Short mmCIF file of C-alpha atoms and ligand atoms in Angstrom, two decimals:
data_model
loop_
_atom_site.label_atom_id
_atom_site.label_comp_id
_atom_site.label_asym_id
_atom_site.label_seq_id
_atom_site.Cartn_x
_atom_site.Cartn_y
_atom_site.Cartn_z
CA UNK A 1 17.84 16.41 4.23
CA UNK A 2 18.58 14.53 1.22
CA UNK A 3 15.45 14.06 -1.59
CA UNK A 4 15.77 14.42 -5.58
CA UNK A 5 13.92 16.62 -7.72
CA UNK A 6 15.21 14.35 -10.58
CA UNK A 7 17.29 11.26 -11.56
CA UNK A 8 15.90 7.35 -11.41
CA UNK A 9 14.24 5.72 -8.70
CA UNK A 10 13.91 1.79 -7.98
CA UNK A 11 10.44 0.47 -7.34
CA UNK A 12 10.23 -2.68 -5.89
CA UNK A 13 7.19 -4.78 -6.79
CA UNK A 14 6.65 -2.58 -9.50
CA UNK A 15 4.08 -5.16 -11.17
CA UNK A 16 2.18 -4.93 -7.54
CA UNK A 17 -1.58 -3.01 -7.33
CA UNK A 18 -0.18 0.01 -5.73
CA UNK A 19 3.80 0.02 -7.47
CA UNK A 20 2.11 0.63 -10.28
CA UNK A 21 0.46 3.92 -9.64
CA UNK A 22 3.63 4.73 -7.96
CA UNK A 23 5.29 3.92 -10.84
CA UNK A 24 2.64 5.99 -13.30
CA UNK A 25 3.52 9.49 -10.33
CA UNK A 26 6.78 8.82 -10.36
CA UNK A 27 7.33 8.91 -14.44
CA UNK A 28 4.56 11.41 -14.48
CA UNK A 29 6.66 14.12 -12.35
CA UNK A 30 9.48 13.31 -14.52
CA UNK A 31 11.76 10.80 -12.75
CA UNK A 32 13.11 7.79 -14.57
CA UNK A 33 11.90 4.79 -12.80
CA UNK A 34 13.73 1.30 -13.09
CA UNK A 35 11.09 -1.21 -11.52
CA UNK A 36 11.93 -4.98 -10.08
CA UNK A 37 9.59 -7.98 -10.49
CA UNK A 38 10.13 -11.21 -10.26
CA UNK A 39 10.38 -12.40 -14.16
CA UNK A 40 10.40 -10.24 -17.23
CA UNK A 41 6.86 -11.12 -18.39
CA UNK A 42 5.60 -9.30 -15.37
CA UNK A 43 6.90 -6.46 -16.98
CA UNK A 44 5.07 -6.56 -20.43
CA UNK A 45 1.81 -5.30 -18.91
CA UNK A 46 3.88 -2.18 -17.53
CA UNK A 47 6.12 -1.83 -20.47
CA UNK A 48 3.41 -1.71 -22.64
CA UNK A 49 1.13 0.81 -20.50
CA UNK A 50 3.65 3.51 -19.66
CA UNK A 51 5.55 3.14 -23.85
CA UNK A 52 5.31 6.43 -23.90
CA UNK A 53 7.84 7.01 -21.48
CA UNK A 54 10.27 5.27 -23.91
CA UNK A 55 13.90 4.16 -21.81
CA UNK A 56 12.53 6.52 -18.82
CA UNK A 57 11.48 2.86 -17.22
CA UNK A 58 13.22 -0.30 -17.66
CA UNK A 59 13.29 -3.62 -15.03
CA UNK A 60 15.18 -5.67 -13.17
CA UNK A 61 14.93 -9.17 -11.72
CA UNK A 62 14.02 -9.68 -8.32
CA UNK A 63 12.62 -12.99 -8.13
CA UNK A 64 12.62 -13.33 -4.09
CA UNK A 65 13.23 -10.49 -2.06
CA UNK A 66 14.27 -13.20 0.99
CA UNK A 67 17.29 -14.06 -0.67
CA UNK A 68 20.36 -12.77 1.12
CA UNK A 69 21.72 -9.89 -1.78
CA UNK A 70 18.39 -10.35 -3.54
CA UNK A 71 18.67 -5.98 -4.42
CA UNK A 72 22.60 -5.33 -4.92
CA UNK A 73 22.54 -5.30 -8.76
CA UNK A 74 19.24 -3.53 -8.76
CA UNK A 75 20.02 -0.80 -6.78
CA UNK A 76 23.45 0.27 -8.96
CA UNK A 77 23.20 3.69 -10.10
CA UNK A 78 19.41 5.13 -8.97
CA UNK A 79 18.98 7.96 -7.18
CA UNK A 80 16.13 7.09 -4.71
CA UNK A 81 14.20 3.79 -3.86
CA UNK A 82 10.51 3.58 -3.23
CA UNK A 83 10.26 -0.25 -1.64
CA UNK A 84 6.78 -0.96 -2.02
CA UNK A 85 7.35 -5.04 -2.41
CA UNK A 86 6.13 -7.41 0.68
CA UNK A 87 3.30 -9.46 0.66
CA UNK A 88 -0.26 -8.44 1.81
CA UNK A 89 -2.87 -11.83 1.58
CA UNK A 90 -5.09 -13.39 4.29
CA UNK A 91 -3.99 -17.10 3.82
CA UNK A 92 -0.65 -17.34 5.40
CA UNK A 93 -1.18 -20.12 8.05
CA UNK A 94 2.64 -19.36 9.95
CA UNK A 95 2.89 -15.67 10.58
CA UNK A 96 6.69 -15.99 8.90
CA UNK A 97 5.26 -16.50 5.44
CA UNK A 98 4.31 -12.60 6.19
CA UNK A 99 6.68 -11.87 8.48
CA UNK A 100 10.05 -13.01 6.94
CA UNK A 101 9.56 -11.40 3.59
CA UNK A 102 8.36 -8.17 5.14
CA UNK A 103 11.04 -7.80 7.44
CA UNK A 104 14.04 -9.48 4.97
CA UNK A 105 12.79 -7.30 2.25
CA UNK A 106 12.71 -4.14 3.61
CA UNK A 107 16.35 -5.26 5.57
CA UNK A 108 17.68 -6.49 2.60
CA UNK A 109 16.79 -3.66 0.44
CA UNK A 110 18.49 -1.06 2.45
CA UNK A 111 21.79 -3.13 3.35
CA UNK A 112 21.96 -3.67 -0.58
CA UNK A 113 21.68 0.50 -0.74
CA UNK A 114 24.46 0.36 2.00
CA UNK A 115 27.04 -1.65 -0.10
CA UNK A 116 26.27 -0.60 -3.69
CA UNK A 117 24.05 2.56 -3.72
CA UNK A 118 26.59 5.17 -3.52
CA UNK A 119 24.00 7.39 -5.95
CA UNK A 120 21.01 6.94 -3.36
CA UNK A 121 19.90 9.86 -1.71
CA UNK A 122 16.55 8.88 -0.60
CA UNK A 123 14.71 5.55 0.42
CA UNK A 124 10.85 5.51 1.01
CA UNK A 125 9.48 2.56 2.51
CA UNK A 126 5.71 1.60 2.03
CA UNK A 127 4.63 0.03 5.52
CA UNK A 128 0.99 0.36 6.62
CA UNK A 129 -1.36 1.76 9.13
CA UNK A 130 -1.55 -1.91 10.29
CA UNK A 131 1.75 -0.88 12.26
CA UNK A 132 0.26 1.69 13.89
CA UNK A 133 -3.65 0.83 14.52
CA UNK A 134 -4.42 -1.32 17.38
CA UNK A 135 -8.46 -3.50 17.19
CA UNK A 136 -9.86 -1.74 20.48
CA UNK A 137 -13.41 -1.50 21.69
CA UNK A 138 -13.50 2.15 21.38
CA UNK A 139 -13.13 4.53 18.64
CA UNK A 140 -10.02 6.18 18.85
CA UNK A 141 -7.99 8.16 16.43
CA UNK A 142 -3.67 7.33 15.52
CA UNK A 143 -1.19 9.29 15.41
CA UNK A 144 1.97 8.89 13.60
CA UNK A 145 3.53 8.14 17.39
CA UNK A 146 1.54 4.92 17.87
CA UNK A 147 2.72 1.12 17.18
CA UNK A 148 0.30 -1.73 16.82
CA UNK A 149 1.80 -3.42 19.90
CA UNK A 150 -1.46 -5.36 20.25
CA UNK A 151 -0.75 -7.05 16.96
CA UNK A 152 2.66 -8.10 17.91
CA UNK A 153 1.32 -9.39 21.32
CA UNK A 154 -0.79 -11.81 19.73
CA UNK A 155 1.43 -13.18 17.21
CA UNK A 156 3.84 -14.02 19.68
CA UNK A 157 1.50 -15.93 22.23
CA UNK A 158 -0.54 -17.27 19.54
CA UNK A 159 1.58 -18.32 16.55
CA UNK A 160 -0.26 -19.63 13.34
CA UNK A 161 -3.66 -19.47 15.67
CA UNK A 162 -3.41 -15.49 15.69
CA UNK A 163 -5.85 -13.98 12.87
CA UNK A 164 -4.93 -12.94 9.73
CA UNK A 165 -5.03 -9.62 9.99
CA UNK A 166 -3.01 -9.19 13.39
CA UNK A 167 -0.06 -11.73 11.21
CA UNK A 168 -0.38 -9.02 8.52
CA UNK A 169 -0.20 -6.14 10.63
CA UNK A 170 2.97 -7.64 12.73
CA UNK A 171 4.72 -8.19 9.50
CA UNK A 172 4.03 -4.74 8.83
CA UNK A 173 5.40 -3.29 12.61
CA UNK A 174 8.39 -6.07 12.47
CA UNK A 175 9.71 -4.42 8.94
CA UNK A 176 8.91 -1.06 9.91
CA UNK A 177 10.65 -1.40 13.14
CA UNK A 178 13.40 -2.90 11.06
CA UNK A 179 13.90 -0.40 8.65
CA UNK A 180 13.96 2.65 11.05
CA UNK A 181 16.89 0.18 13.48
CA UNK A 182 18.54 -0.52 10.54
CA UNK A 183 18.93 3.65 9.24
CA UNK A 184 19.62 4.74 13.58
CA UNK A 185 22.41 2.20 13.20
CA UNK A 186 23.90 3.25 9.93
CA UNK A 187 22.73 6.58 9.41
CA UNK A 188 26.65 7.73 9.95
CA UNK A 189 27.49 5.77 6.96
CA UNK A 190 25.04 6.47 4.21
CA UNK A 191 24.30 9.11 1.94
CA UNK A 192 20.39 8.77 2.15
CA UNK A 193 17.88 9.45 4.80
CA UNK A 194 14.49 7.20 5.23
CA UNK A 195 11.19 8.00 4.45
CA UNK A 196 8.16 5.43 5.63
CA UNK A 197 4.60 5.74 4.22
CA UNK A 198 1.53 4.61 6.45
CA UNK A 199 -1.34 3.83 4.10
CA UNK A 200 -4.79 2.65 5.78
CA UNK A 201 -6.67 0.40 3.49
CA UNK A 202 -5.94 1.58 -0.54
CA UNK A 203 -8.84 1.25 -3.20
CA UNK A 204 -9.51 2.95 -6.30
CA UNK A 205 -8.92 1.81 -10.44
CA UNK A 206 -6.73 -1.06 -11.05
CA UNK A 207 -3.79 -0.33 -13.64
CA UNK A 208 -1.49 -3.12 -12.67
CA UNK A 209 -1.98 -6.78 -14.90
CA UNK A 210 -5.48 -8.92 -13.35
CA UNK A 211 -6.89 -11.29 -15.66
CA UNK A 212 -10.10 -11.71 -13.08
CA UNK A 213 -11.54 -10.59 -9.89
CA UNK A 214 -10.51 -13.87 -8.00
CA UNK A 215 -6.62 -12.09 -8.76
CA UNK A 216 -7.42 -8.59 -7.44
CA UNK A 217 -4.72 -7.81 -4.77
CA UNK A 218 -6.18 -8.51 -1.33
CA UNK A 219 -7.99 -4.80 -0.64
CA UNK A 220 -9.61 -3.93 -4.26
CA UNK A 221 -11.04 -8.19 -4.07
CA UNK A 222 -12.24 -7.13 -0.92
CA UNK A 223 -14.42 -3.83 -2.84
CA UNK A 224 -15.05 -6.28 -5.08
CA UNK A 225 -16.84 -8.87 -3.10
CA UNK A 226 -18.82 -6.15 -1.06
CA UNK A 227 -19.61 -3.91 -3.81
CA UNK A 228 -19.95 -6.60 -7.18
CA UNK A 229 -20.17 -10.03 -6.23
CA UNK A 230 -22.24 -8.99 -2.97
CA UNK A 231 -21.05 -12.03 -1.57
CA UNK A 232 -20.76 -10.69 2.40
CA UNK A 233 -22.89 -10.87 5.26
CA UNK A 234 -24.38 -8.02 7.39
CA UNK A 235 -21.35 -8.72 9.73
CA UNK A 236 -18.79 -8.33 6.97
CA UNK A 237 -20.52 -4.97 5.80
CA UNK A 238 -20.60 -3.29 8.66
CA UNK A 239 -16.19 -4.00 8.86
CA UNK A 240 -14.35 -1.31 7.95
CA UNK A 241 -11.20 1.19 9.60
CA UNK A 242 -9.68 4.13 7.28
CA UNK A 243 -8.98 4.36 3.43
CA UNK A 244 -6.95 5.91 0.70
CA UNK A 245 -7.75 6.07 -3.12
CA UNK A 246 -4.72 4.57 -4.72
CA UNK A 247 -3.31 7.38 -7.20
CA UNK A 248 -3.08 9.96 -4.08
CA UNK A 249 -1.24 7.17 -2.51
CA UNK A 250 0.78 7.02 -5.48
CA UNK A 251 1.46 10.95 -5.75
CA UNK A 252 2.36 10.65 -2.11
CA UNK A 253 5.24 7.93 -2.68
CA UNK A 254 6.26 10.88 -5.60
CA UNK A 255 6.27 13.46 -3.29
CA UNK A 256 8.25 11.62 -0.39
CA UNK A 257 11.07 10.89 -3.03
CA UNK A 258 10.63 14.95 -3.81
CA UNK A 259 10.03 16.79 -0.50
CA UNK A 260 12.94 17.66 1.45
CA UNK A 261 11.35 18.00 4.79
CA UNK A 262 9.79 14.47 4.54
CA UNK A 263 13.08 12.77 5.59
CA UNK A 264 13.28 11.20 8.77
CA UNK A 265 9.40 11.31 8.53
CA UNK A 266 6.88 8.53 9.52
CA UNK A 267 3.63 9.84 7.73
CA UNK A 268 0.02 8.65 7.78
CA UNK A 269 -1.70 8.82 4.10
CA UNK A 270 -5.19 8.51 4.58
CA UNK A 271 -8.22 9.64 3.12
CA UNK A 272 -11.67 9.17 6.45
CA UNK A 273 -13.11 6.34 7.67
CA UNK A 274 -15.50 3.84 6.25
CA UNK A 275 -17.74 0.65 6.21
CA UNK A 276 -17.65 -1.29 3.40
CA UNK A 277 -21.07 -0.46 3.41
CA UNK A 278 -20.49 3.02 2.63
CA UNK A 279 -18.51 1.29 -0.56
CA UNK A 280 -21.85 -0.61 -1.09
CA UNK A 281 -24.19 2.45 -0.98
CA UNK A 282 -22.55 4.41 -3.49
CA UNK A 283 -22.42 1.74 -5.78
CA UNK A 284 -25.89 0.46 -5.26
CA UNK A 285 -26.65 4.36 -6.36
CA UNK A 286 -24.20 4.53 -9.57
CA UNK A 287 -25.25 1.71 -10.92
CA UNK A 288 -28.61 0.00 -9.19
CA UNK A 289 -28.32 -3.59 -10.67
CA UNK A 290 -25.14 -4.13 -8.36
CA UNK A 291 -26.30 -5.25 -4.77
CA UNK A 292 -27.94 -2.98 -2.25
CA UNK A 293 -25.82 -4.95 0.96
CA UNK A 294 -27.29 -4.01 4.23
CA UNK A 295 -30.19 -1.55 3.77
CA UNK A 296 -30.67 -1.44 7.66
CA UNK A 297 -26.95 0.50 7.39
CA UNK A 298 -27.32 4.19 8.81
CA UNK A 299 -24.09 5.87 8.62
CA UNK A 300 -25.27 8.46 10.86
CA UNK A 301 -25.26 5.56 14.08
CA UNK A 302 -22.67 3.69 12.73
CA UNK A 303 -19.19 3.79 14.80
CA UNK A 304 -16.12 4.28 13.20
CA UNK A 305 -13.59 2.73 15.28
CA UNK A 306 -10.55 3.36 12.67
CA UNK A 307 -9.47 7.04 12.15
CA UNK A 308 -6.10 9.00 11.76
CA UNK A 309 -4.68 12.81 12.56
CA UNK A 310 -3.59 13.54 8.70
CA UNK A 311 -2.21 17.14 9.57
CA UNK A 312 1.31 15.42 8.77
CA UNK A 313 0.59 14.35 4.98
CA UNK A 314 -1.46 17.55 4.60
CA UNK A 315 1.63 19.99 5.40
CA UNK A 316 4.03 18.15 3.65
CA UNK A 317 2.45 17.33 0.57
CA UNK A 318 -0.72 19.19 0.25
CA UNK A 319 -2.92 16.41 -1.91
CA UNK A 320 -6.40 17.21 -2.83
CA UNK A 321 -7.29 13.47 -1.57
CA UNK A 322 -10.14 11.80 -4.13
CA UNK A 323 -13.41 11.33 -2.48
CA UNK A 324 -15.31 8.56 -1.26
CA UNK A 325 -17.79 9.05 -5.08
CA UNK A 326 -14.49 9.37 -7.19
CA UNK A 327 -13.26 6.17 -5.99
CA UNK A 328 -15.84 4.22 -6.23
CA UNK A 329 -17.38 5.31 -9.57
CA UNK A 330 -13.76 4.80 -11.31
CA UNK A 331 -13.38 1.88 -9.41
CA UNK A 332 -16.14 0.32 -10.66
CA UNK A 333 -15.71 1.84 -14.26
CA UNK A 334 -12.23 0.50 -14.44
CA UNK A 335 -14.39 -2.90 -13.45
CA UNK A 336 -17.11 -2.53 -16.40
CA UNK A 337 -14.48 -1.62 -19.13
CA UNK A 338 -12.80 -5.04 -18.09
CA UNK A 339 -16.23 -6.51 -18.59
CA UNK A 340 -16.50 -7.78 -14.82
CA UNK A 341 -20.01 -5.47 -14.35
CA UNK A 342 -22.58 -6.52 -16.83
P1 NDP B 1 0.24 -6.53 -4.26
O1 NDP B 1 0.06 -7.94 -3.82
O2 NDP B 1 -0.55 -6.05 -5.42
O3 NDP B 1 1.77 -6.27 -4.57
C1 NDP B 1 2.80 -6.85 -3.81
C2 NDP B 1 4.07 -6.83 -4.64
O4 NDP B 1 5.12 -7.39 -3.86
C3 NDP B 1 3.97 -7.67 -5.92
O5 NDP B 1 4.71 -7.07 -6.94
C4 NDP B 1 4.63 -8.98 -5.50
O6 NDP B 1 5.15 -9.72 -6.59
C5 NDP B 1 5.74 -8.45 -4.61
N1 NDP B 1 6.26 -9.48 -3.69
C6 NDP B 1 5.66 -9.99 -2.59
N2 NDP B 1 6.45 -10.93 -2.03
C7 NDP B 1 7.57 -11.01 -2.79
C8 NDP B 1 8.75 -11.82 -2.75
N3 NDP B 1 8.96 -12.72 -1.78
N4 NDP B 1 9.68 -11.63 -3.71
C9 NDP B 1 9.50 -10.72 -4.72
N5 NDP B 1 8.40 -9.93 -4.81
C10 NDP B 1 7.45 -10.09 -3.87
O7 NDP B 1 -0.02 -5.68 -2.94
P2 NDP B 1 -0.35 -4.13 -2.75
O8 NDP B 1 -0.01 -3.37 -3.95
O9 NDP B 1 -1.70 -4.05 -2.17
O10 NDP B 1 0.68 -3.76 -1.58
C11 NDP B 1 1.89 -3.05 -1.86
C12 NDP B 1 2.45 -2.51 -0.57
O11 NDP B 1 1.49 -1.65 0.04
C13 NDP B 1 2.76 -3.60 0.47
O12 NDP B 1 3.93 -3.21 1.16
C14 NDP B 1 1.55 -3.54 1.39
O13 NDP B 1 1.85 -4.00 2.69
C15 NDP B 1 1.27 -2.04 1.39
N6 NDP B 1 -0.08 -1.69 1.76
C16 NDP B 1 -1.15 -2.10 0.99
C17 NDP B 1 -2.44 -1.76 1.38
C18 NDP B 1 -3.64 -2.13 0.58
O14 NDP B 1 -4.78 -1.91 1.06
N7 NDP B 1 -3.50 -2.68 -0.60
C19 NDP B 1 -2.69 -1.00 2.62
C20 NDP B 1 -1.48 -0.57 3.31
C21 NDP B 1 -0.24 -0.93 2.89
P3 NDP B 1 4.25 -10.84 -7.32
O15 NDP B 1 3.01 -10.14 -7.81
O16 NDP B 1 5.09 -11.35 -8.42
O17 NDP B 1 3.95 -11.88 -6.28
#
């Protein structure tokens, strides 16, 4: 059961919403952390929040994680690999401009760790609870043992005219599915085992580089839109499935490169269920200028189709998860101090 207690670990998409709070765990529990992007000025944000750290973090060029050896310099001499880099938007009209990146990515990552990570001892790969949830009429609540086969179904018999969130999803299950063939067949020849993190939805303060709330990544412009801009109908407010604050999800990408017994491991991270409504109501109450949303909302009738068994994450890592109030009020402090809540 290989994991490391110290050393350097690669993050991929280290400029990325959540990299960067892996990145801020990862340095915090004292590993050195050598994070790709795709040019070196999406470094400078990093490089200038985490100077403290001094040469414990340094980059390397990725510029497409498609192309065919796109990791094999990067990977040279780390320890461990968190591979949090794939793309996560609503606007791809053929599911390959999810799928292919998701899936080469996360292939091309650990056949570059193959060839010229001899030092790598651990690889965690971010997937998603979108490759294990399934849209059904009834609540129900995943385990770590169930696949989003409904997504796949309907990106296969409907192409570009699937929605955007089952094109998301199967690029999710495709890479997952990937990365788990790819370690059966060459777990004989490597020196690391595979760890894959299931987040449901991730919100919570932004500490990656966004200029404006039209560039949040796709979940916080989501918060955003219910909770600032108020710019969703009833419909929209009453959506919603499971969620995670961001720095536990961070912590948890720490704690699979630490924990032993994690290898081999599939685990959930997830925090309850919610409406975006739920979002809306504690905002409405921090700070009452910000819209009220749906006031016929009653989370006591509402049905929560989305939920997850957590007793994995729980026993392995032990996180005191933030709450639903933490979130939101730092959320939307992080939001005022950028002057985007008047
Ligand atoms: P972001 O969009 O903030 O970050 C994605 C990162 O991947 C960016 O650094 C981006 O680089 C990089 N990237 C994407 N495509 C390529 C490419 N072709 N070549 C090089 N780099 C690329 O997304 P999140 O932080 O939200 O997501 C991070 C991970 O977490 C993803 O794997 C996502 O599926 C997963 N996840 C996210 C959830 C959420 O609610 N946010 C929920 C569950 C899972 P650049 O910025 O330069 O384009």
């Amino acid at each position: 059961m290989p994991a490391i207690s110290a050393g350097k670990v690669l993050v991929t998409g280290a400029n990325g919403y959540v990299a960067a709070w892996v990145v801020k765990a990862l340095l915090e529990q004292g590993f050195a952390v050598r994070g790709t992007v795709r040019s070196d000025s999406k470094a400078n944000h990093l490089r200038s929040l985490f100077k403290s750290y001094g040469d414990k973090l340094e980059f390397a060029i990725v510029n497409d994680i498609v192309k065919e050896g796109a990791f094999d310099e990067a990977v040279k001499g780390v320890d461990a690999i968190a591979h949090t880099a794939s793309p996560f938007h609503t606007h791809a009209e053929d599911p390959s401009e999810l799928i292919v990146p998701a899936v080469q990515g996360t292939v091309g990552i650990l056949s570059s760790a193959l060839k010229h990570g001899s030092s790598v001892q651990r690889i965690v790969v971010t997937s998603s609870c979108g490759s294990i949830l399934e849209e059904l009429p009834v609540p129900k609540t995943f385990t770590e043992a169930d696949w989003n086969e409904r997504a796949l179904r309907e990106v296969e018999t409907k192409g570009a005219a699937a929605s955007a969130a089952d094109k998301y999803c199967a690029s999710k299950a495709l890479a997952e599915r990937a990365a788990w063939k790819y370690w059966n067949d060459h777990k004989g020849e490597v020196g690391w085992d595979l760890v894959v993190v299931n987040p449901s939805y991730v919100y919570g303060p932004i500490l990656h580089e966004v200029d404006k709330p039209e560039h949040l990544n796709e979940s916080m412009r989501m918060f955003y839109d219910a909770a600032v801009a108020g710019t969703y109908d009833k419909d929209m407010l009453n959506w919603g499935s499971s969620w995670i604050d961001v720095r536990d999800l961070g912590l948890a990408h720490a704690l699979a490169v630490k924990t032993p017994e994690a290898g081999g491991e599939r685990i959930i991270v997830s925090q309850s269920v919610f409406k975006l409504q739920d979002f809306v109501n504690v905002a409405h109450r921090l700070y009452p200028q910000l819209p009220a949303g749906d006031t016929d909302f009653n989370p006591a009738t509402a049905v929560y189709f989305q939920a997850y068994d957590t007793s994995k994450v729980r026993k392995l890592f032990g996180i005191k998860l933030h709450t639903i109030e933490e979130m939101v009020k730092d959320s939307l402090e992080d939001f005022k101090a950028r002057g985007w809540i008047q």
